[in-house]
């Protein structure tokens, strides 16, 4: 058996990647490298959820008409729904060291996984990166304008931000882990100070009692609440296919469960509270909490703190979108390697970050993406839990003509149910329902029932419809993949 160092060097040579960066892309991570504990996962996930983009969503929910508590409830509820699905699919990373997009091959087939979930996730990752960058840049520009008294270019700030984030993503997982661990305490302290600054302002509308009782618009009701819950859940579900990416270096399932659940729900609720507070304090007029806070002080030190937290956020957290996007693209173009696919995604993301409309189209873009990822999540969870019993034939994920080859590399059952789920989300399920949950559940049950009925009649389905066995050590498989 080859050592991890030998395997990493061989992978580096295969893809012509530079030294000092993460070498593993589509290859499963050996157990020797699985050392990440729950607190590191928590730092990454909590920090990811606690970002200017998520705070802006909280503000926009209030501006649309929701009350302060209604906005927090809708957003936290949406995050919780997505987190349940997220933790199920993340076990693939913990158990097998796989990136999420490679694990999708067991469901959609070796080719189908490339052109359905991986293609869509690449688009989603790139958009999310650009959205978060523009949202953070809006906050920076508001602070700089207040600090200097002169206007600053949103496009220029966005591009600078995007380039700095791309550098971290190119280095890989270790840089994300260490930077998140360092940055999170500073972020929590500074953002808590922002809440105190808002709550102690002399304007009576900023008082906690007033904000807590902000009722929103009279016409708002259940439909608006569910709409925002759906939007947030849909946005979070776009990450369900690559949740394993963040957890494939994790030591155990328990570490993953605690770190992920506390991180996603806690971070989402904190971000929603900040954004909703600023919007409610301004009586539903301003969505950007940093813009609100910057108007309350002329202190250069306070404004500097705001800049630090936003810079830390974008530099350490938003890079996860580039990281997962690079892994998704490497599943499509296997010969490029993780470093080079991340570089491609970074260039596209930087270009999109120069388009301010990326932020204003949040509900439209995320709604479209969520329409697709809800049925994808349903199919994936049903296949992994009910069809394969959470046991995968690891080597078969890389074998043409193996058990996950289906028909010419595509599982039409998964593709058809994904399409049916998308159409149901768009045209059948009422807006008053929690569309994300209904679509995920109905698609999953339909896929499972179809596989159960058809597997006895088609050998292409029969083999894939049973739990798999790991036939060789991960280190041996990695070495074989590096020699292809």
XYZ file of C-alpha atoms in Angstrom:
484
model
C 0.000 0.000 0.000
C 1.284 3.471 -0.880
C 1.602 6.247 1.694
C -0.594 9.339 1.627
C 2.434 11.469 0.749
C 3.205 9.272 -2.258
C -0.424 9.383 -3.382
C -0.599 13.174 -3.115
C 2.600 13.574 -5.115
C 1.347 11.215 -7.807
C -1.954 13.113 -8.056
C -0.030 16.390 -8.262
C 2.047 15.075 -11.149
C -1.004 13.725 -12.964
C -2.773 17.086 -12.991
C 0.370 19.286 -13.062
C -0.840 21.095 -9.951
C 1.470 23.325 -7.891
C 2.888 22.120 -4.595
C 1.415 23.381 -1.339
C -2.232 23.154 -2.425
C -4.878 20.511 -1.783
C -4.284 17.730 -4.300
C -7.387 15.563 -3.788
C -10.241 16.404 -6.135
C -12.548 13.620 -7.291
C -10.367 11.082 -5.465
C -11.622 9.833 -2.048
C -9.713 11.129 0.978
C -7.724 8.442 2.884
C -8.642 7.833 6.528
C -5.227 9.118 7.661
C -6.270 12.643 6.618
C -9.660 12.535 8.378
C -8.759 14.542 11.453
C -11.289 17.405 11.439
C -13.397 17.665 14.622
C -16.889 19.077 15.153
C -15.655 22.499 16.246
C -13.788 22.987 12.967
C -16.879 22.008 10.976
C -18.894 24.356 13.193
C -16.476 27.226 12.541
C -16.656 26.698 8.783
C -20.427 26.229 8.574
C -21.411 28.869 11.165
C -19.145 31.388 9.504
C -20.524 30.464 6.104
C -24.088 31.052 7.305
C -23.151 34.289 9.078
C -22.351 36.441 6.054
C -23.484 39.797 4.598
C -25.548 38.006 1.969
C -27.588 36.132 4.574
C -27.987 39.309 6.618
C -29.231 41.075 3.502
C -31.823 38.322 3.052
C -33.089 38.991 6.585
C -33.407 42.670 5.753
C -35.152 42.010 2.440
C -37.662 39.710 4.156
C -38.674 42.566 6.478
C -38.815 45.088 3.638
C -41.085 42.740 1.681
C -43.599 42.982 4.515
C -42.751 40.390 7.179
C -42.541 41.290 10.843
C -39.225 41.119 12.694
C -40.033 37.727 14.201
C -41.724 36.560 11.027
C -38.557 37.168 9.025
C -36.395 35.320 11.551
C -38.868 32.439 11.739
C -39.187 32.055 7.968
C -35.445 32.158 7.369
C -34.515 29.877 10.270
C -37.252 27.441 9.278
C -35.974 27.352 5.712
C -32.419 26.743 6.893
C -33.550 23.944 9.227
C -35.448 22.163 6.441
C -32.398 22.240 4.214
C -30.063 21.210 7.053
C -31.912 17.936 7.582
C -31.286 16.973 3.961
C -27.773 18.405 4.145
C -26.643 16.225 7.062
C -27.944 13.056 5.405
C -25.949 13.596 2.223
C -22.890 14.804 4.154
C -22.421 11.301 5.591
C -21.096 10.233 2.175
C -18.129 12.512 2.779
C -17.541 11.268 6.316
C -17.888 7.558 5.494
C -16.118 7.428 2.144
C -14.068 10.629 1.855
C -15.868 11.501 -1.371
C -16.774 14.918 -2.731
C -20.523 15.182 -3.113
C -20.574 15.370 -6.888
C -18.696 12.086 -7.276
C -21.172 10.388 -4.942
C -23.961 11.529 -7.274
C -22.676 8.958 -9.764
C -24.304 6.209 -7.701
C -27.686 7.838 -8.411
C -27.484 9.434 -11.864
C -24.759 7.261 -13.368
C -21.177 8.178 -14.219
C -22.205 10.404 -17.115
C -25.568 11.532 -15.802
C -23.982 12.929 -12.632
C -21.723 15.141 -14.709
C -24.408 16.802 -16.768
C -27.269 17.052 -14.291
C -26.229 17.766 -10.658
C -22.586 18.720 -11.315
C -23.432 21.117 -14.132
C -26.217 22.739 -12.119
C -24.111 22.938 -8.965
C -21.279 24.588 -10.882
C -23.709 27.294 -11.986
C -25.137 27.641 -8.468
C -21.688 27.891 -6.846
C -20.574 30.571 -9.263
C -23.753 32.607 -8.754
C -23.621 32.279 -4.963
C -20.008 33.425 -4.953
C -20.846 36.487 -7.033
C -23.950 37.263 -4.941
C -22.083 37.049 -1.636
C -19.237 39.145 -3.034
C -21.555 41.896 -4.273
C -23.547 41.824 -1.006
C -20.337 42.208 1.000
C -19.086 44.922 -1.336
C -22.321 46.884 -0.906
C -21.620 46.951 2.824
C -17.987 47.970 2.298
C -18.933 50.782 -0.078
C -21.514 52.095 2.405
C -18.879 52.151 5.153
C -16.150 53.693 2.975
C -18.516 56.378 1.714
C -19.460 57.233 5.293
C -15.828 57.164 6.439
C -14.346 59.315 3.679
C -17.324 61.369 2.563
C -16.670 60.455 -1.071
C -18.348 57.822 -3.281
C -16.568 54.558 -4.108
C -16.961 52.187 -7.020
C -18.995 49.079 -6.200
C -17.534 47.269 -9.199
C -13.928 47.975 -8.175
C -14.509 46.850 -4.586
C -16.292 43.694 -5.777
C -13.453 42.708 -8.091
C -10.783 43.233 -5.409
C -12.833 41.159 -2.966
C -13.332 38.403 -5.506
C -9.625 38.107 -6.314
C -8.644 37.819 -2.631
C -11.190 35.054 -2.117
C -10.038 33.149 -5.179
C -6.513 32.884 -3.764
C -7.751 31.071 -0.635
C -10.004 28.722 -2.617
C -7.123 27.701 -4.871
C -5.019 26.619 -1.873
C -7.761 24.261 -0.672
C -9.461 22.840 2.411
C -6.705 23.432 4.973
C -6.706 27.170 4.328
C -10.486 27.248 4.779
C -10.283 25.352 8.068
C -7.540 27.427 9.679
C -8.820 30.811 8.536
C -12.365 29.985 9.688
C -11.057 28.950 13.109
C -9.224 32.264 13.510
C -11.870 34.545 12.022
C -15.039 33.269 13.715
C -14.460 34.737 17.225
C -13.717 38.150 15.716
C -16.838 37.991 13.562
C -19.115 37.055 16.462
C -17.714 39.802 18.704
C -17.911 42.532 16.077
C -21.390 41.550 14.878
C -22.611 41.414 18.476
C -21.271 44.950 18.830
C -23.298 45.937 15.754
C -26.441 44.690 17.500
C -25.556 46.692 20.613
C -24.899 49.791 18.481
C -28.310 49.464 16.861
C -30.137 48.715 20.093
C -28.659 51.670 22.010
C -29.224 54.326 19.330
C -31.193 57.378 20.482
C -33.924 56.942 17.859
C -36.819 55.202 19.664
C -37.487 53.053 16.590
C -34.127 51.347 17.190
C -34.998 50.279 20.737
C -35.259 46.493 21.139
C -38.856 46.713 22.354
C -39.893 48.640 19.232
C -38.022 46.349 16.862
C -39.384 43.203 18.492
C -42.924 44.530 18.028
C -42.424 45.633 14.423
C -45.413 44.058 12.679
C -44.462 44.529 9.040
C -47.010 45.372 6.371
C -50.705 44.754 7.103
C -51.177 42.718 3.922
C -48.389 40.261 4.755
C -49.483 36.806 5.829
C -48.851 33.080 5.521
C -48.144 33.221 1.776
C -45.327 35.742 2.221
C -43.932 33.776 5.169
C -43.907 30.528 3.182
C -42.433 32.293 0.147
C -39.386 33.370 2.138
C -39.102 29.983 3.817
C -39.115 28.381 0.371
C -36.568 30.838 -1.011
C -34.143 30.278 1.861
C -34.607 26.502 1.878
C -34.157 26.422 -1.890
C -30.976 28.460 -1.655
C -29.579 26.183 1.041
C -30.610 23.049 -0.852
C -28.394 24.024 -3.769
C -25.565 22.922 -1.464
C -27.022 19.513 -0.625
C -25.179 17.803 -3.470
C -21.817 19.007 -2.202
C -22.338 18.919 1.552
C -19.871 16.031 1.566
C -17.186 18.413 0.265
C -16.998 20.145 3.648
C -17.078 16.904 5.630
C -14.821 14.449 3.814
C -11.899 15.315 6.100
C -14.119 14.873 9.203
C -13.238 12.228 11.803
C -16.734 10.844 12.504
C -20.433 11.181 11.778
C -21.009 12.602 15.260
C -18.517 15.395 14.602
C -20.251 16.158 11.313
C -23.775 16.132 12.783
C -23.023 18.434 15.702
C -20.821 20.809 13.753
C -23.221 21.077 10.827
C -26.509 21.353 12.731
C -25.251 23.950 15.201
C -23.378 25.827 12.499
C -26.099 26.083 9.859
C -29.101 26.734 12.089
C -27.246 28.933 14.591
C -25.456 30.944 11.933
C -28.597 31.317 9.838
C -30.645 32.555 12.805
C -27.948 35.040 13.886
C -27.595 36.427 10.354
C -31.364 36.731 9.956
C -31.626 38.543 13.304
C -29.006 41.107 12.328
C -30.532 41.827 8.944
C -34.090 41.911 10.243
C -33.146 44.212 13.139
C -31.655 46.847 10.853
C -34.620 46.719 8.484
C -37.226 46.803 11.269
C -35.442 49.701 13.008
C -35.701 51.736 9.796
C -39.389 50.774 9.501
C -38.803 48.547 6.504
C -36.814 51.055 4.450
C -33.207 49.769 4.468
C -32.240 46.122 3.953
C -28.474 46.421 4.448
C -27.732 46.362 8.184
C -24.178 47.653 7.657
C -25.535 50.652 5.782
C -27.837 51.320 8.727
C -25.067 50.877 11.307
C -22.613 53.035 9.353
C -25.060 55.949 9.526
C -25.119 55.763 13.324
C -21.462 56.520 13.947
C -18.640 58.618 12.571
C -16.000 56.828 14.643
C -13.195 55.639 12.394
C -12.524 52.753 14.798
C -16.095 51.443 14.606
C -16.131 51.743 10.830
C -12.811 49.914 10.733
C -14.347 47.078 12.759
C -17.135 46.820 10.192
C -14.609 46.608 7.376
C -12.645 43.916 9.214
C -15.645 41.660 9.784
C -16.829 41.967 6.181
C -13.336 41.342 4.832
C -12.878 38.320 7.107
C -16.240 36.998 6.064
C -15.662 37.195 2.347
C -12.069 36.055 2.561
C -12.665 33.005 4.723
C -16.226 31.904 4.021
C -17.456 32.888 0.580
C -14.466 31.030 -0.856
C -16.378 27.826 -0.064
C -18.533 28.576 -3.094
C -15.444 28.614 -5.291
C -14.125 25.493 -3.586
C -17.299 23.470 -4.147
C -17.715 24.874 -7.627
C -14.206 23.717 -8.487
C -14.944 20.205 -7.213
C -18.172 20.128 -9.232
C -16.359 21.158 -12.389
C -13.617 18.584 -11.761
C -16.307 15.895 -11.736
C -17.308 17.030 -15.235
C -13.776 17.456 -16.602
C -11.826 14.757 -14.785
C -8.516 15.457 -16.515
C -8.178 19.022 -15.240
C -7.672 18.512 -11.494
C -9.135 20.443 -8.562
C -6.702 23.375 -8.693
C -7.353 24.152 -12.356
C -11.126 23.756 -12.203
C -11.207 26.058 -9.166
C -9.190 28.577 -11.164
C -11.751 28.448 -13.987
C -14.644 28.962 -11.561
C -12.755 31.824 -9.906
C -12.304 33.691 -13.180
C -16.004 33.377 -14.046
C -16.999 34.361 -10.503
C -14.782 37.454 -10.618
C -16.431 38.552 -13.872
C -19.934 38.066 -12.407
C -18.920 39.996 -9.285
C -18.573 43.077 -11.473
C -22.342 42.977 -12.177
C -24.290 44.676 -9.324
C -27.625 43.258 -10.553
C -26.476 39.874 -9.245
C -27.581 40.949 -5.752
C -30.916 42.488 -6.731
C -32.046 39.316 -8.528
C -31.686 37.097 -5.463
C -35.214 35.696 -5.207
C -35.459 35.116 -8.973
C -32.156 33.280 -9.386
C -32.384 31.305 -6.156
C -35.978 30.364 -6.882
C -34.994 28.917 -10.251
C -32.069 26.988 -8.782
C -34.171 25.726 -5.891
C -36.811 24.444 -8.288
C -34.208 22.027 -9.625
C -32.268 21.160 -6.482
C -35.325 20.209 -4.437
C -36.065 17.155 -6.629
C -32.336 16.396 -6.929
C -32.136 16.283 -3.124
C -35.203 14.050 -2.977
C -33.790 11.568 -5.481
C -30.354 11.549 -3.825
C -31.661 10.986 -0.290
C -34.098 8.271 -1.377
C -31.394 6.441 -3.314
C -28.748 6.690 -0.593
C -31.023 5.843 2.360
C -33.684 3.526 0.953
C -32.175 1.943 -2.153
C -28.516 1.538 -1.203
C -28.822 1.496 2.572
C -25.959 4.029 2.903
C -23.477 1.451 1.531
C -21.587 2.273 -1.666
C -19.306 0.286 -3.960
C -16.568 2.923 -3.993
C -14.551 1.581 -6.924
C -17.679 1.302 -9.097
C -18.055 5.087 -9.006
C -15.044 5.233 -11.319
C -15.727 2.151 -13.472
C -17.391 2.220 -16.853
C -19.584 -0.858 -17.236
C -19.725 -1.174 -13.428
C -22.811 -1.318 -11.212
C -23.401 2.447 -11.481
C -23.091 2.577 -15.276
C -26.848 2.010 -15.776
C -27.668 2.737 -19.462
C -24.612 4.232 -21.195
C -23.626 5.998 -17.979
C -27.065 7.467 -17.223
C -29.841 6.401 -14.841
C -32.997 7.558 -16.665
C -35.169 6.899 -13.599
C -33.280 9.556 -11.624
C -33.329 12.020 -14.528
C -37.060 11.547 -15.167
C -38.025 11.992 -11.517
C -35.836 15.091 -11.276
C -37.662 16.565 -14.267
C -41.068 15.582 -12.852
C -40.191 17.155 -9.505
C -39.098 20.365 -11.218
C -42.350 20.568 -13.193
C -44.412 19.839 -10.080
C -42.608 22.595 -8.172
C -43.240 25.049 -11.000
C -46.802 24.256 -12.038
C -48.575 21.895 -9.632
C -47.715 22.495 -5.970
C -49.615 25.521 -4.571
C -47.580 28.527 -3.469
C -49.225 28.336 -0.033
C -47.511 25.005 0.608
C -43.895 24.545 1.621
C -42.895 23.676 -1.934
C -39.344 22.651 -1.136
C -40.417 20.039 1.410
C -43.320 18.709 -0.666
C -41.192 18.439 -3.815
C -38.319 16.737 -2.011
C -40.604 14.206 -0.320
C -42.789 13.421 -3.328
C -39.839 13.083 -5.691
C -37.957 10.838 -3.296
C -40.906 8.521 -2.712
C -41.667 8.364 -6.428
C -38.069 7.534 -7.298
C -37.823 4.847 -4.615
C -41.097 3.211 -5.678
C -40.080 3.202 -9.344
C -36.686 1.657 -8.612
C -38.325 -0.966 -6.395
C -40.816 -1.922 -9.116
C -38.458 -1.913 -12.115
C -35.227 -3.317 -10.639
C -36.339 -6.992 -10.877
C -36.979 -6.546 -14.607
C -33.835 -4.669 -15.704
C -30.305 -5.925 -14.950
C -28.987 -2.356 -15.311
C -31.042 -1.396 -12.259
C -30.866 -4.656 -10.334
C -27.165 -4.445 -9.471
C -27.302 -0.760 -8.528
C -30.400 -1.290 -6.376
C -28.558 -3.221 -3.685
C -26.087 -2.017 -1.045
C -22.495 -2.036 -2.283
C -19.304 -3.247 -0.661
C -15.924 -1.536 -0.506
C -13.638 -3.902 -2.415
C -10.226 -2.370 -1.727
C -8.533 0.146 0.582
C -9.052 3.780 -0.352
C -5.283 4.262 -0.683
C -5.091 1.574 -3.384
C -8.021 3.095 -5.255
C -6.448 6.558 -5.087
C -3.196 5.218 -6.520
C -5.030 3.556 -9.399
C -6.935 6.763 -10.138
C -3.703 8.760 -10.108
C -2.201 6.412 -12.703
C -5.108 6.583 -15.160
